mmCIF file of C-alpha atoms in Angstrom:
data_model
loop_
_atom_site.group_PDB
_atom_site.id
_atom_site.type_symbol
_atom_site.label_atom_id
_atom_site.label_comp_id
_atom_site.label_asym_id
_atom_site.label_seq_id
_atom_site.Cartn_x
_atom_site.Cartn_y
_atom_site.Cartn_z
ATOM 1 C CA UNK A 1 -48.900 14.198 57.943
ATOM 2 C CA UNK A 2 -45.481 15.202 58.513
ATOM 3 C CA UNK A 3 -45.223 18.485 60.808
ATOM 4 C CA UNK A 4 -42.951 21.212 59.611
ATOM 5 C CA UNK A 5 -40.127 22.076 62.213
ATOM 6 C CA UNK A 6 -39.671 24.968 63.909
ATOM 7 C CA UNK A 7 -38.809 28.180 61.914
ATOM 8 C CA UNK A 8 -34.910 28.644 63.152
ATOM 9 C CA UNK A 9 -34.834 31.741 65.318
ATOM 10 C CA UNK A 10 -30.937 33.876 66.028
ATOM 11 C CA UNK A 11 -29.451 32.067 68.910
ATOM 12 C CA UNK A 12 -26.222 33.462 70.875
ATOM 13 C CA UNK A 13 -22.689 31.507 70.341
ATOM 14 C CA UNK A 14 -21.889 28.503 72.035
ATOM 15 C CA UNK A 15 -21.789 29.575 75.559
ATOM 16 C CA UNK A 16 -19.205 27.434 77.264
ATOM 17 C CA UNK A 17 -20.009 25.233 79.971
ATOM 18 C CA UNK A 18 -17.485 26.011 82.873
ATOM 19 C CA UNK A 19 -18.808 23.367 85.624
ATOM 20 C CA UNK A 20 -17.496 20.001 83.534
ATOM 21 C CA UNK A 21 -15.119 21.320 81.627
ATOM 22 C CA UNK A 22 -11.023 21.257 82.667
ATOM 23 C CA UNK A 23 -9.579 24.479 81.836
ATOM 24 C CA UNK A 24 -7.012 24.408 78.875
ATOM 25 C CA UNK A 25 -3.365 24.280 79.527
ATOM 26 C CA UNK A 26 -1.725 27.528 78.212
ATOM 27 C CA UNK A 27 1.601 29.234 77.988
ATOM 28 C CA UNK A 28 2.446 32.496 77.219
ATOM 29 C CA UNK A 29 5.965 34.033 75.520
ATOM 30 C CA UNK A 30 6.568 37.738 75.228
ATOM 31 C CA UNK A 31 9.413 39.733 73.720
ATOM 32 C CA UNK A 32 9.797 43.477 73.451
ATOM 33 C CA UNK A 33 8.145 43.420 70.325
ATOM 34 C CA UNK A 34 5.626 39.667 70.522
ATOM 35 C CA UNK A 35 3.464 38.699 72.798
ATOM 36 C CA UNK A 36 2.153 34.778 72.213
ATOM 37 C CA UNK A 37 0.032 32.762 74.013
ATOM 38 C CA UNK A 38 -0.614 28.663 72.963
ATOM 39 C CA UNK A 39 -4.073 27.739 74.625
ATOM 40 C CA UNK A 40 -5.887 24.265 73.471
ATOM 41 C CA UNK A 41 -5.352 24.266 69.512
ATOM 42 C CA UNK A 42 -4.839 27.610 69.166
ATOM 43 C CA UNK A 43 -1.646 29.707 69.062
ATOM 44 C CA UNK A 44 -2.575 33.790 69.256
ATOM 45 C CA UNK A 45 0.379 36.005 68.453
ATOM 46 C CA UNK A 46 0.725 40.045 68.707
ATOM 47 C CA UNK A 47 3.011 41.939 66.436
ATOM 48 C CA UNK A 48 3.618 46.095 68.082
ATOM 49 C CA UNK A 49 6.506 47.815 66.052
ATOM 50 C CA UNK A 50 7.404 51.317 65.639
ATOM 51 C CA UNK A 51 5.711 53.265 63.031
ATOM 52 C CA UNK A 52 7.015 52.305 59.056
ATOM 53 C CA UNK A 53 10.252 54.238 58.084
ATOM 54 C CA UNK A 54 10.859 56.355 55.134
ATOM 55 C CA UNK A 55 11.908 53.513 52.997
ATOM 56 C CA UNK A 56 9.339 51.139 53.678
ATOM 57 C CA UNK A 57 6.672 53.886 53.494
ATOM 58 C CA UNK A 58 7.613 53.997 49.811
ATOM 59 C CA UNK A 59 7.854 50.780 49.146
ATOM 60 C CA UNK A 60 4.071 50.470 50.792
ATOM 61 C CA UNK A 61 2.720 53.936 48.652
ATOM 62 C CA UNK A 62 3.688 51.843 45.791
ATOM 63 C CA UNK A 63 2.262 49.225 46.445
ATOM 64 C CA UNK A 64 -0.884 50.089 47.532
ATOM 65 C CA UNK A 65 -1.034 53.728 44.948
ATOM 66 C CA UNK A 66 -2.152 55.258 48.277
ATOM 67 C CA UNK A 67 -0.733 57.815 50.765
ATOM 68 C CA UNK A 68 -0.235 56.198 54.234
ATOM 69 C CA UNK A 69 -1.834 57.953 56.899
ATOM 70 C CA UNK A 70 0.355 60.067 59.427
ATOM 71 C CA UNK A 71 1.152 57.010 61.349
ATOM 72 C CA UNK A 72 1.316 53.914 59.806
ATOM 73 C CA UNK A 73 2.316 50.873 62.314
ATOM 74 C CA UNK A 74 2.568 48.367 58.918
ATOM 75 C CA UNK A 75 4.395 45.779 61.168
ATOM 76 C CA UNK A 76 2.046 45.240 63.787
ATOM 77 C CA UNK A 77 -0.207 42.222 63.499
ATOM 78 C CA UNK A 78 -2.370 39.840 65.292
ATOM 79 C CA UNK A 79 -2.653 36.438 63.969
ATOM 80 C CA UNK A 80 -4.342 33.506 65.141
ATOM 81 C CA UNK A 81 -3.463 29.949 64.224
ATOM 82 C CA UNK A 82 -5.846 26.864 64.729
ATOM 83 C CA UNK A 83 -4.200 23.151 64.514
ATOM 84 C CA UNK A 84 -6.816 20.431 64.720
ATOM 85 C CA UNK A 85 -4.164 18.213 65.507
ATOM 86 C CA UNK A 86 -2.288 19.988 68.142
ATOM 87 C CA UNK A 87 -2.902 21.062 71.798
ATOM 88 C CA UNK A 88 -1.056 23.440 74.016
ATOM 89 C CA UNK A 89 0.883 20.465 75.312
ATOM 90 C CA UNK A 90 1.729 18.796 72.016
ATOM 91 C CA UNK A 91 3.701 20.420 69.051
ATOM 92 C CA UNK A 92 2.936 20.748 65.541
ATOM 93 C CA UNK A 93 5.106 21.767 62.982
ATOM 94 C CA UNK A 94 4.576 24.904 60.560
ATOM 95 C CA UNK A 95 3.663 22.731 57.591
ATOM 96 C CA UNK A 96 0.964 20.461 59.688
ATOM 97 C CA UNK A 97 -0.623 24.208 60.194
ATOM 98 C CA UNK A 98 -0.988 25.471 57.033
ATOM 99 C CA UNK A 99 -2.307 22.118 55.340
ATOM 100 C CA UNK A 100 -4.800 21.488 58.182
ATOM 101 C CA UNK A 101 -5.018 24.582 60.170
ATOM 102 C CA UNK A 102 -6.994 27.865 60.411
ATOM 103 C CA UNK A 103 -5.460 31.452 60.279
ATOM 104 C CA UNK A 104 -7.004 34.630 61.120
ATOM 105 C CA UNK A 105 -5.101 38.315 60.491
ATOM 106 C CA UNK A 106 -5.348 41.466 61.096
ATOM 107 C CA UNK A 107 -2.765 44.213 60.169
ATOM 108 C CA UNK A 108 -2.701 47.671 58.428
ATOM 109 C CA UNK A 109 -1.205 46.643 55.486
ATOM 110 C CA UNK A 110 -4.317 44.768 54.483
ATOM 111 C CA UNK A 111 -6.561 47.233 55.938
ATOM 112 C CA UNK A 112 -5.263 50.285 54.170
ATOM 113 C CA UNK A 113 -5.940 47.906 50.774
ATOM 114 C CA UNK A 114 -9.670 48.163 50.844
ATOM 115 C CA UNK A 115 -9.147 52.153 51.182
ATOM 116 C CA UNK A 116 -11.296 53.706 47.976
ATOM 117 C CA UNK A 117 -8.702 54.841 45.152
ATOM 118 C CA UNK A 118 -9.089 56.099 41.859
ATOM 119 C CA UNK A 119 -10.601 58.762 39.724
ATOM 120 C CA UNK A 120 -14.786 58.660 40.353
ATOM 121 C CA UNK A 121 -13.795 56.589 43.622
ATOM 122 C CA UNK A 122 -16.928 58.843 45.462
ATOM 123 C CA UNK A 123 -19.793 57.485 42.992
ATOM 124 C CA UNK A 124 -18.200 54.254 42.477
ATOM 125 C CA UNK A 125 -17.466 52.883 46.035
ATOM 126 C CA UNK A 126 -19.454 55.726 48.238
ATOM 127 C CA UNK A 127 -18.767 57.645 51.652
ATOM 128 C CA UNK A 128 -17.293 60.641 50.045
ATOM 129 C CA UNK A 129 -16.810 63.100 52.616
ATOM 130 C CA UNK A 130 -16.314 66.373 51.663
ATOM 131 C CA UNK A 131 -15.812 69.830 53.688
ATOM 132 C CA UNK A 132 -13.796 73.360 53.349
ATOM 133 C CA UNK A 133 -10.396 71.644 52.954
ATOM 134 C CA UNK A 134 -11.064 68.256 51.157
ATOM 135 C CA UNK A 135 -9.061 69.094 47.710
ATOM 136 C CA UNK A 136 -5.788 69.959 49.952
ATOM 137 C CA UNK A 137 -5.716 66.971 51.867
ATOM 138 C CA UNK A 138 -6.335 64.783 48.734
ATOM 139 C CA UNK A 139 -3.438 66.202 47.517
ATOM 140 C CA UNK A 140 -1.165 65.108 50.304
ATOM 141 C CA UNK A 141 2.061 63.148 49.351
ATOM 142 C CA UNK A 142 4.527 60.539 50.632
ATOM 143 C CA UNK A 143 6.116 63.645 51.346
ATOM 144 C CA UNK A 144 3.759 65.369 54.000
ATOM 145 C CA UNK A 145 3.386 61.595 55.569
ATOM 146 C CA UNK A 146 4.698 62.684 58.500
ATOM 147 C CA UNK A 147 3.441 65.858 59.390
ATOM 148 C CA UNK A 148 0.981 68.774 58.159
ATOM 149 C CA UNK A 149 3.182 71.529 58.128
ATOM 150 C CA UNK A 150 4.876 70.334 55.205
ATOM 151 C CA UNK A 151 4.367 72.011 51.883
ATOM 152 C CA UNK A 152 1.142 70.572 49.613
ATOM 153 C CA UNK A 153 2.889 69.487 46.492
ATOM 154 C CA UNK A 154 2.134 71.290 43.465
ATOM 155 C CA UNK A 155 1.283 67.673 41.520
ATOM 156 C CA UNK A 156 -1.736 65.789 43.184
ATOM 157 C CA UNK A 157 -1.541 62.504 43.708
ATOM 158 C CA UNK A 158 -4.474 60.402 42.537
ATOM 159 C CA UNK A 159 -7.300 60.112 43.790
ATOM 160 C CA UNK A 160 -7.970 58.219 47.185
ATOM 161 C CA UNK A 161 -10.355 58.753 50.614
ATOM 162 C CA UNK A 162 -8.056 61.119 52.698
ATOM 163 C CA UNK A 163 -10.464 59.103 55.632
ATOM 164 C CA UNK A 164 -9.191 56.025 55.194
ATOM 165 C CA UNK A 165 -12.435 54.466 55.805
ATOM 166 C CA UNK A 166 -11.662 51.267 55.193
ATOM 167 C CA UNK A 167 -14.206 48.082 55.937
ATOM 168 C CA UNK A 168 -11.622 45.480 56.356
ATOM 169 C CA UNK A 169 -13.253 42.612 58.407
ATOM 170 C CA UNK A 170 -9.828 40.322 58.497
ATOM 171 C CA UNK A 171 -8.268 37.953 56.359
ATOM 172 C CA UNK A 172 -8.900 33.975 57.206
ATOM 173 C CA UNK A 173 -7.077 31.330 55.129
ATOM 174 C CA UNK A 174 -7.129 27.730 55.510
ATOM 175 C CA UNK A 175 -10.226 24.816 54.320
ATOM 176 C CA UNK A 176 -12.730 26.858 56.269
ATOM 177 C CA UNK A 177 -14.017 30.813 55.466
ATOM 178 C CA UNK A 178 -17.118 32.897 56.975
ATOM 179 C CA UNK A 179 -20.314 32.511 55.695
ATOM 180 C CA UNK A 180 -23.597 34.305 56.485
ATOM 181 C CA UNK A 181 -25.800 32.945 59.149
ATOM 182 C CA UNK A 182 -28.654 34.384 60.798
ATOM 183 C CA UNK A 183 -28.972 31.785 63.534
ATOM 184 C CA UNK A 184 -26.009 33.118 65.127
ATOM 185 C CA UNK A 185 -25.288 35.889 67.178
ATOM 186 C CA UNK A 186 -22.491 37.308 70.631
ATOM 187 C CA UNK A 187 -23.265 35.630 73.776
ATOM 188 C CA UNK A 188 -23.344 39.173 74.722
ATOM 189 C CA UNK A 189 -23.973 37.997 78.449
ATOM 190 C CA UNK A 190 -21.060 35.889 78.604
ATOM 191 C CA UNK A 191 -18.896 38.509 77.067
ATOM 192 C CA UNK A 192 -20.345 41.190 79.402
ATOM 193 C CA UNK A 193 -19.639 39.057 82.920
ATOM 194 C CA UNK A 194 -16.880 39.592 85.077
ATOM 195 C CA UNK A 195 -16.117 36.807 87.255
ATOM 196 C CA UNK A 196 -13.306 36.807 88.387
ATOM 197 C CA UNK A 197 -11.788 33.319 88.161
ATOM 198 C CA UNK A 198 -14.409 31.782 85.281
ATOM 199 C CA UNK A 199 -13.668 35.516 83.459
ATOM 200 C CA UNK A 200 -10.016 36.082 84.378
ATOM 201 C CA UNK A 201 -8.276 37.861 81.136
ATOM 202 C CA UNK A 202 -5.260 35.262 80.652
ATOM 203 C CA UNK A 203 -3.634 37.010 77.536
ATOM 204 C CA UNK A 204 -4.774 40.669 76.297
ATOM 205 C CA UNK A 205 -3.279 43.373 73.846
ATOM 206 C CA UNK A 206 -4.317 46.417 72.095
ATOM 207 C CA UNK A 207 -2.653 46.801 68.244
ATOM 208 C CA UNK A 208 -2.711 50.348 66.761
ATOM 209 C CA UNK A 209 -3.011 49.658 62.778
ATOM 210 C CA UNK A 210 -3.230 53.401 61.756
ATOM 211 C CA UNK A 211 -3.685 56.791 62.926
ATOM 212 C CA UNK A 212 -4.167 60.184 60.660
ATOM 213 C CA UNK A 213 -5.297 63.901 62.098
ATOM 214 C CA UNK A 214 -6.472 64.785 58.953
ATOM 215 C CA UNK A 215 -4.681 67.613 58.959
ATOM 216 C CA UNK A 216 -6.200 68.715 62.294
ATOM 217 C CA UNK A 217 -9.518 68.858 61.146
ATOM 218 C CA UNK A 218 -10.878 65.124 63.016
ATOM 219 C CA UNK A 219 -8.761 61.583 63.295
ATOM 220 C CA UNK A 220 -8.803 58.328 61.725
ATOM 221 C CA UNK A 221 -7.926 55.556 64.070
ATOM 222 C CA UNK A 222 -7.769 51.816 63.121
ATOM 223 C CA UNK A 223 -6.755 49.251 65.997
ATOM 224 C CA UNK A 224 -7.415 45.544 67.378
ATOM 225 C CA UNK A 225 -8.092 44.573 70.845
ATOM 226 C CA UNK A 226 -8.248 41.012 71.926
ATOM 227 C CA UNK A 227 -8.828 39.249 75.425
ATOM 228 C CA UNK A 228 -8.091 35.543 75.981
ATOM 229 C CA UNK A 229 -10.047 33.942 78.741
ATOM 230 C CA UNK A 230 -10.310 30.587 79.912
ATOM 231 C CA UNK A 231 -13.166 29.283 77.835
ATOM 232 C CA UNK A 232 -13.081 31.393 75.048
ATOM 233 C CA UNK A 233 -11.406 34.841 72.723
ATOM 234 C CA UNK A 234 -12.917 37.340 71.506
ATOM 235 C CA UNK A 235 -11.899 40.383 69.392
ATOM 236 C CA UNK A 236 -12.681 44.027 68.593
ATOM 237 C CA UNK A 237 -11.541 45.740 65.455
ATOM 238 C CA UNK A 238 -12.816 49.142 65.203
ATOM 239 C CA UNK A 239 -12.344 51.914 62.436
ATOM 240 C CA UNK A 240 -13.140 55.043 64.526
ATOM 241 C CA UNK A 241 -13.432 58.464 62.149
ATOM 242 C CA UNK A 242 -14.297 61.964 63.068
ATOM 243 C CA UNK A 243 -14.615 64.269 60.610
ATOM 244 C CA UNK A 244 -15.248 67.656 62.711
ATOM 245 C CA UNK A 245 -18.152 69.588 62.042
ATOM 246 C CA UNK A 246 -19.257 66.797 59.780
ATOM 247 C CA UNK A 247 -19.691 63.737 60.985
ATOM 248 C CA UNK A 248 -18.496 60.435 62.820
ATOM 249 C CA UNK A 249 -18.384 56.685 61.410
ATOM 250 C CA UNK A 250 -17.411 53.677 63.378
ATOM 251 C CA UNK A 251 -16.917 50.167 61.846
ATOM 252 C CA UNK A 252 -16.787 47.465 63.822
ATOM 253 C CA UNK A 253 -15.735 44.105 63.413
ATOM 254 C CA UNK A 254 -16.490 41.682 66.249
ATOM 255 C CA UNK A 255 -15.324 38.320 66.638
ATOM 256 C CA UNK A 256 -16.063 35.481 69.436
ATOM 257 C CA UNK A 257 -14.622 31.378 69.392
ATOM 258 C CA UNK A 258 -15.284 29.504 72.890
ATOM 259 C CA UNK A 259 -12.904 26.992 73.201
ATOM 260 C CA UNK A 260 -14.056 23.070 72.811
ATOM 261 C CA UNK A 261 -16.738 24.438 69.507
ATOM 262 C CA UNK A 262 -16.333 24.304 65.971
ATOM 263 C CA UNK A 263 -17.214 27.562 65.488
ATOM 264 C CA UNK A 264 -16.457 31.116 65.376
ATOM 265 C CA UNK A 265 -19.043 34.303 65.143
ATOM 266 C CA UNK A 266 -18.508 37.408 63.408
ATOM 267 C CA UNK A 267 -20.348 40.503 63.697
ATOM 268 C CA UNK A 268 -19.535 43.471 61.104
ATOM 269 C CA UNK A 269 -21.425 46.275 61.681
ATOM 270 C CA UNK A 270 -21.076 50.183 60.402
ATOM 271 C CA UNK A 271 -22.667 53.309 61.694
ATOM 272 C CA UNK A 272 -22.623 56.681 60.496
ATOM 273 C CA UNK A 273 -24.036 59.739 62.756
ATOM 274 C CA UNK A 274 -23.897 63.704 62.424
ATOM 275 C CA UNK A 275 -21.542 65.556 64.024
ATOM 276 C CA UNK A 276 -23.596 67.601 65.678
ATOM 277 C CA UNK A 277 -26.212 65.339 66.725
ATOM 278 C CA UNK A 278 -23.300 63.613 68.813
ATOM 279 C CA UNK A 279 -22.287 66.632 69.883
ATOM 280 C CA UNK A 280 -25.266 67.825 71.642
ATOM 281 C CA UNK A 281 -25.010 64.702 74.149
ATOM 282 C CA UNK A 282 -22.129 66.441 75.799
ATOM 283 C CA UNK A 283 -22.685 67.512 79.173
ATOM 284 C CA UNK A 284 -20.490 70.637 78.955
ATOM 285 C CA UNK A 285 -20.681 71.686 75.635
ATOM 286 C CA UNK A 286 -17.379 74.161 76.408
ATOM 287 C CA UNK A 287 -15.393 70.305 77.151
ATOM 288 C CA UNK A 288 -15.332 68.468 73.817
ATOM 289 C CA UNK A 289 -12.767 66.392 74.824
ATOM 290 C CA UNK A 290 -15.348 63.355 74.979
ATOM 291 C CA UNK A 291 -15.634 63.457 71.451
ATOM 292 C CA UNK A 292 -12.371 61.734 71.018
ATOM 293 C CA UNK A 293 -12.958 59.381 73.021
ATOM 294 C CA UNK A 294 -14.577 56.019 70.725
ATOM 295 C CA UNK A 295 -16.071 54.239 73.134
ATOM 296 C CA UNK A 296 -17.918 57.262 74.399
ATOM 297 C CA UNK A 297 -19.125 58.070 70.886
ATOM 298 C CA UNK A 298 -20.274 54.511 70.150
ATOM 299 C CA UNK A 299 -22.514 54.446 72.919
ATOM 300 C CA UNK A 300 -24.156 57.563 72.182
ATOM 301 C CA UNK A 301 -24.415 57.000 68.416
ATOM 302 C CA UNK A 302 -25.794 53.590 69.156
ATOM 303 C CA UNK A 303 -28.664 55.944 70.743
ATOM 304 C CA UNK A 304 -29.155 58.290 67.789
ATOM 305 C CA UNK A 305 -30.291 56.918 63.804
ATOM 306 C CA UNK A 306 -28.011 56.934 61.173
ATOM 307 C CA UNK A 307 -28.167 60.506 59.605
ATOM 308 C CA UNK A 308 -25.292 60.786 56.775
ATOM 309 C CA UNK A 309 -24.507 64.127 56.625
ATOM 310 C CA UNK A 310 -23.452 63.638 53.000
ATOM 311 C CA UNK A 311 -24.678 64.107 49.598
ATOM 312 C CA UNK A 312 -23.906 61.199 46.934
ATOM 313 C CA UNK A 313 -23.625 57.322 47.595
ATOM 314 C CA UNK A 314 -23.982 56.040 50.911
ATOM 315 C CA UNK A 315 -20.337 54.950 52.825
ATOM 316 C CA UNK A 316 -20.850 51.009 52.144
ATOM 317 C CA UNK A 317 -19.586 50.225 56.013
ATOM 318 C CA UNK A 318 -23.005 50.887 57.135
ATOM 319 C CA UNK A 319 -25.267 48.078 58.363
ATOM 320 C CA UNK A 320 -24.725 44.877 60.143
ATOM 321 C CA UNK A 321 -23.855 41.127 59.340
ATOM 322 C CA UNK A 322 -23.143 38.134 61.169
ATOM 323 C CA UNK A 323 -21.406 34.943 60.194
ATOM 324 C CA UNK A 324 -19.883 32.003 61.338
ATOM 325 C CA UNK A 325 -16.641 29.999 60.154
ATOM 326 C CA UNK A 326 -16.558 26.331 60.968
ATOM 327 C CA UNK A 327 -13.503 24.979 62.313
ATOM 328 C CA UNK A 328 -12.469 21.645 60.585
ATOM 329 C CA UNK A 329 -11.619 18.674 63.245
ATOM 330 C CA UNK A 330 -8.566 16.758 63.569
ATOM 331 C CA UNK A 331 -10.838 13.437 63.107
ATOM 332 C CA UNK A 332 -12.736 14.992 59.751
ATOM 333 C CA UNK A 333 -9.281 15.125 58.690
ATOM 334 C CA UNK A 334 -8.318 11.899 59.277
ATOM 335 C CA UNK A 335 -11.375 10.387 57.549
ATOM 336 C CA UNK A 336 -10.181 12.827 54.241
ATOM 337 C CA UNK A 337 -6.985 11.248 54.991
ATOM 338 C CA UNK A 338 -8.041 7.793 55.045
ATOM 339 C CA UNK A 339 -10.198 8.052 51.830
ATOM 340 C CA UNK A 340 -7.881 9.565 49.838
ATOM 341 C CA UNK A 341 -5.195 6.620 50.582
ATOM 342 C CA UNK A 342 -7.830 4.313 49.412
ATOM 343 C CA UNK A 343 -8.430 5.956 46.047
ATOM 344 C CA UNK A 344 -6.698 4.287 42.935
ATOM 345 C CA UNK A 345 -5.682 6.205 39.797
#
């Protein structure tokens, strides 16, 4: 009889080995505005701009039927660009990358597109959020972008979340694309060591996406964080939302390649927690400062259960997935290569 083999159980990410392995040749380029680093097959680039001017935050209402939030920084970017065939000490022209390559992106522009619009948007997407002053803020214009002092215009515009809660995980383009896996998970130990040669942050940057006070009443804050270190990258993109008085959401998007593998882990993962219940964690309750602070919040809402505060269809951010994108290799392409020369029409 043939014996069954083990049921597969979640295992962390290839954790690099460090005692055999030659560190990667990298170089790094920064301008006021870019910041690139070329490590292995990989070239990592940071976009930081000044917020989107009056004309292009037209042209981007328009295109996306949505009001931007307060400040919209719809030229910043990171982007990540995988070449099977190319190292940090060979070159590779932009062609070779796109026919062979992997990209990864992140920027506001594509963010702010998965923000709900449209009349019924509450019972047809979910996470409506709705307090004292909701109707006036939906109402806000291209023409209050900038501040909340301006005048509410008479006409409404249609109908959108004034949270911008968006769940954007990334864009990826190229042969390869994420799918689910629950064998996979962070090599959370890895992540969470500090030494300081193995560890050593070569490249790092922090991206602000978006940022909206909501009139005062709470903030919306979308950015991207990413550390390069010698055997691997890994990535944070975080939706942070408080809502005062009503609640807080955070949605995460997690994302971890060690250098040498064929793969790359992502972790999505939403929570949504009471105001209140958050609140009473404080250990002045007169400072509420700590409130604003997300990483501060996250770890006490990763304390507390997931309490929506609202009525209606539950904010679809919530929950938690993991996947993993397999990176193509430079001789998988050559063996397409080769059998396509030796088909015959």
């Amino acid at each position: 009889m043939t014996s069954l083999p083990p049921p597969q159980t979640p295992a962390p990410a290839s954790f690099p080995s460090t005692s055999n392995t030659p560190e990667l040749q990298h170089s790094i380029n920064k301008t006021p505005n870019e910041h690139t680093i070329k490590i292995g097959q990989w070239e990592i680039e940071t976009v930081k701009k000044p917020i989107l001017n009056g004309k292009e935050i037209d042209v981007a209402e328009k295109s996306l039927n949505l009001p931007l939030p307060e400040m919209t920084f719809g030229n910043n970017s990171l982007s990540l660009s995988y070449s099977p065939s190319s190292s940090s000490s060979s070159s590779s022209t932009s062609n070779d990358k796109d026919e062979n390559g992997v990209q990864l992106r992140f920027d506001s522009m594509e963010a702010l597109s998965g923000v709900a619009t449209g009349e019924g948007w509450e019972e047809r997407v979910g996470g409506g959020v709705k307090v004292s002053m909701a109707e006036k803020w939906s109402s806000k214009s291209s023409s209050n972008s900038f501040s909340g002092d301006s005048p509410i215009p008479t006409k409404p515009v249609k109908p959108h979340d004034w949270t911008f809660s968006t769940c954007y995980p990334g864009s990826v383009s190229g042969p390869s694309s994420f799918k689910p896996s629950p064998t996979h998970s962070l090599p959370l130990p890895l992540l969470a060591r500090q030494d300081p040669i193995l560890d050593r942050i070569l490249f790092y940057d922090d991206v602000p996406l978006f940022e909206d006070e909501l009139h005062d009443n709470g903030e919306s804050i979308l950015n991207v964080r990413i550390r390069v270190m010698p055997h691997s990258f890994f990535i944070l993109l975080r939706l942070f939302l408080r809502v005062d008085n009503v609640l807080f959401r955070i949605h995460d998007v997690r994302v971890y390649h060690a250098f040498g593998s064929d793969e790359i882990v992502r972790e999505v993962s939403g929570m949504e927690v009471g105001y209140d219940q958050v609140k009473r964690h404080l250990e002045k309750p007169s400072d509420l400062s700590p409130l604003t602070d997300p990483n501060w919040v996250y770890q006490k809402m990763l304390s507390l259960p997931s309490a929506p505060s609202q009525n209606g269809k539950p904010w679809p951010g919530l929950g938690k997935r993991v996947e993993m994108l397999r990176l193509p290799r430079s001789d998988e392409l050559g063996g397409i290569k080769d059998g396509l020369e030796s088909v015959k029409i």
